[in-house]
Amino acid sequence: MSDVAPQSLPPAAPKPLRMVLVVACALLDADGRVLIAKRPEGKALAGLWEFPGGKLEAGERPEAALIRELHEELGITVKEACLAPLTFASHAYDDFHLLMPLYVCRRWDGFVSAREGQELKWVAPARLRDYPMPPADEPLIPHLIALQA
Ligand code: 9L3
Ligand code: MG
């Protein structure tokens, strides 16, 4: 019998996660409250409150995707010049890595309405912690609180 220790294999490299690019928006009203939407039953992360937005389509610019999502979900028309980039969220889920720029928007045309039957709430940034959010959205809260300072 050999007393040479079996050669140990290097640890397997973690499988690279698929990157998913999502854009989100903090719509701010005249009182500085921010709009959050409850993810509906049947969707991933159902019941959690998020900043509205969604996935980029193939070849779409982030701002164009956000303007499209805000129109589809909330029925409002946003001009690109009214979207100000604020920060990025990044979160690794089990099966994909989400990268999500957050924009701030204070001006839009039309009235905010729940076009997809989602529950909507206008919330003071300091109260956002009262609403359970997806892990990507939660770290964005201090950035919104800082905006008001
Ligand atoms: N997501 C997280 N926070 C947000 C948004 C708009 C989206 N503020 C996550 C939820 C999903 C993924 O991004 O895992 C894609 O979103 P959707 O297309 O299911 O709304
Ligand atoms: Mg969406």
Short mmCIF file of N, CA, C and O and ligand atoms in Angstrom, two decimals, residues 39 43 50-55 69 73 116, ligand 2:
data_model
loop_
_atom_site.label_atom_id
_atom_site.label_comp_id
_atom_site.label_asym_id
_atom_site.label_seq_id
_atom_site.Cartn_x
_atom_site.Cartn_y
_atom_site.Cartn_z
N ARG A 39 -45.57 42.84 -6.51
CA ARG A 39 -45.49 41.82 -7.55
C ARG A 39 -46.65 40.85 -7.39
O ARG A 39 -46.90 40.33 -6.32
N LYS A 43 -46.18 35.45 -10.30
CA LYS A 43 -44.88 35.92 -10.78
C LYS A 43 -43.81 35.52 -9.78
O LYS A 43 -44.13 35.30 -8.60
N GLU A 50 -41.77 46.35 -5.20
CA GLU A 50 -40.59 46.70 -6.00
C GLU A 50 -40.74 48.07 -6.62
O GLU A 50 -41.84 48.63 -6.71
N PHE A 51 -39.62 48.61 -7.07
CA PHE A 51 -39.65 49.79 -7.91
C PHE A 51 -40.04 49.32 -9.31
O PHE A 51 -39.48 48.34 -9.81
N PRO A 52 -41.01 49.98 -9.94
CA PRO A 52 -41.49 49.49 -11.24
C PRO A 52 -40.37 49.42 -12.27
O PRO A 52 -39.41 50.19 -12.23
N GLY A 53 -40.53 48.50 -13.20
CA GLY A 53 -39.54 48.32 -14.26
C GLY A 53 -39.61 46.92 -14.80
O GLY A 53 -40.60 46.22 -14.60
N GLY A 54 -38.57 46.51 -15.48
CA GLY A 54 -38.58 45.15 -16.02
C GLY A 54 -37.37 44.89 -16.89
O GLY A 54 -36.44 45.71 -16.95
N LYS A 55 -37.42 43.76 -17.55
CA LYS A 55 -36.26 43.27 -18.32
C LYS A 55 -36.10 44.03 -19.63
O LYS A 55 -37.08 44.40 -20.27
N GLU A 69 -41.57 50.01 -20.21
CA GLU A 69 -42.13 49.32 -19.03
C GLU A 69 -43.07 50.24 -18.25
O GLU A 69 -44.11 49.82 -17.77
N GLU A 73 -46.86 49.22 -17.62
CA GLU A 73 -47.29 48.87 -16.26
C GLU A 73 -48.14 49.95 -15.61
O GLU A 73 -49.00 49.65 -14.79
N GLU A 116 -51.62 46.57 -14.86
CA GLU A 116 -51.50 45.10 -14.83
C GLU A 116 -52.14 44.53 -13.58
O GLU A 116 -51.82 43.43 -13.13
MG MG B 2 -42.00 44.58 -14.36
#
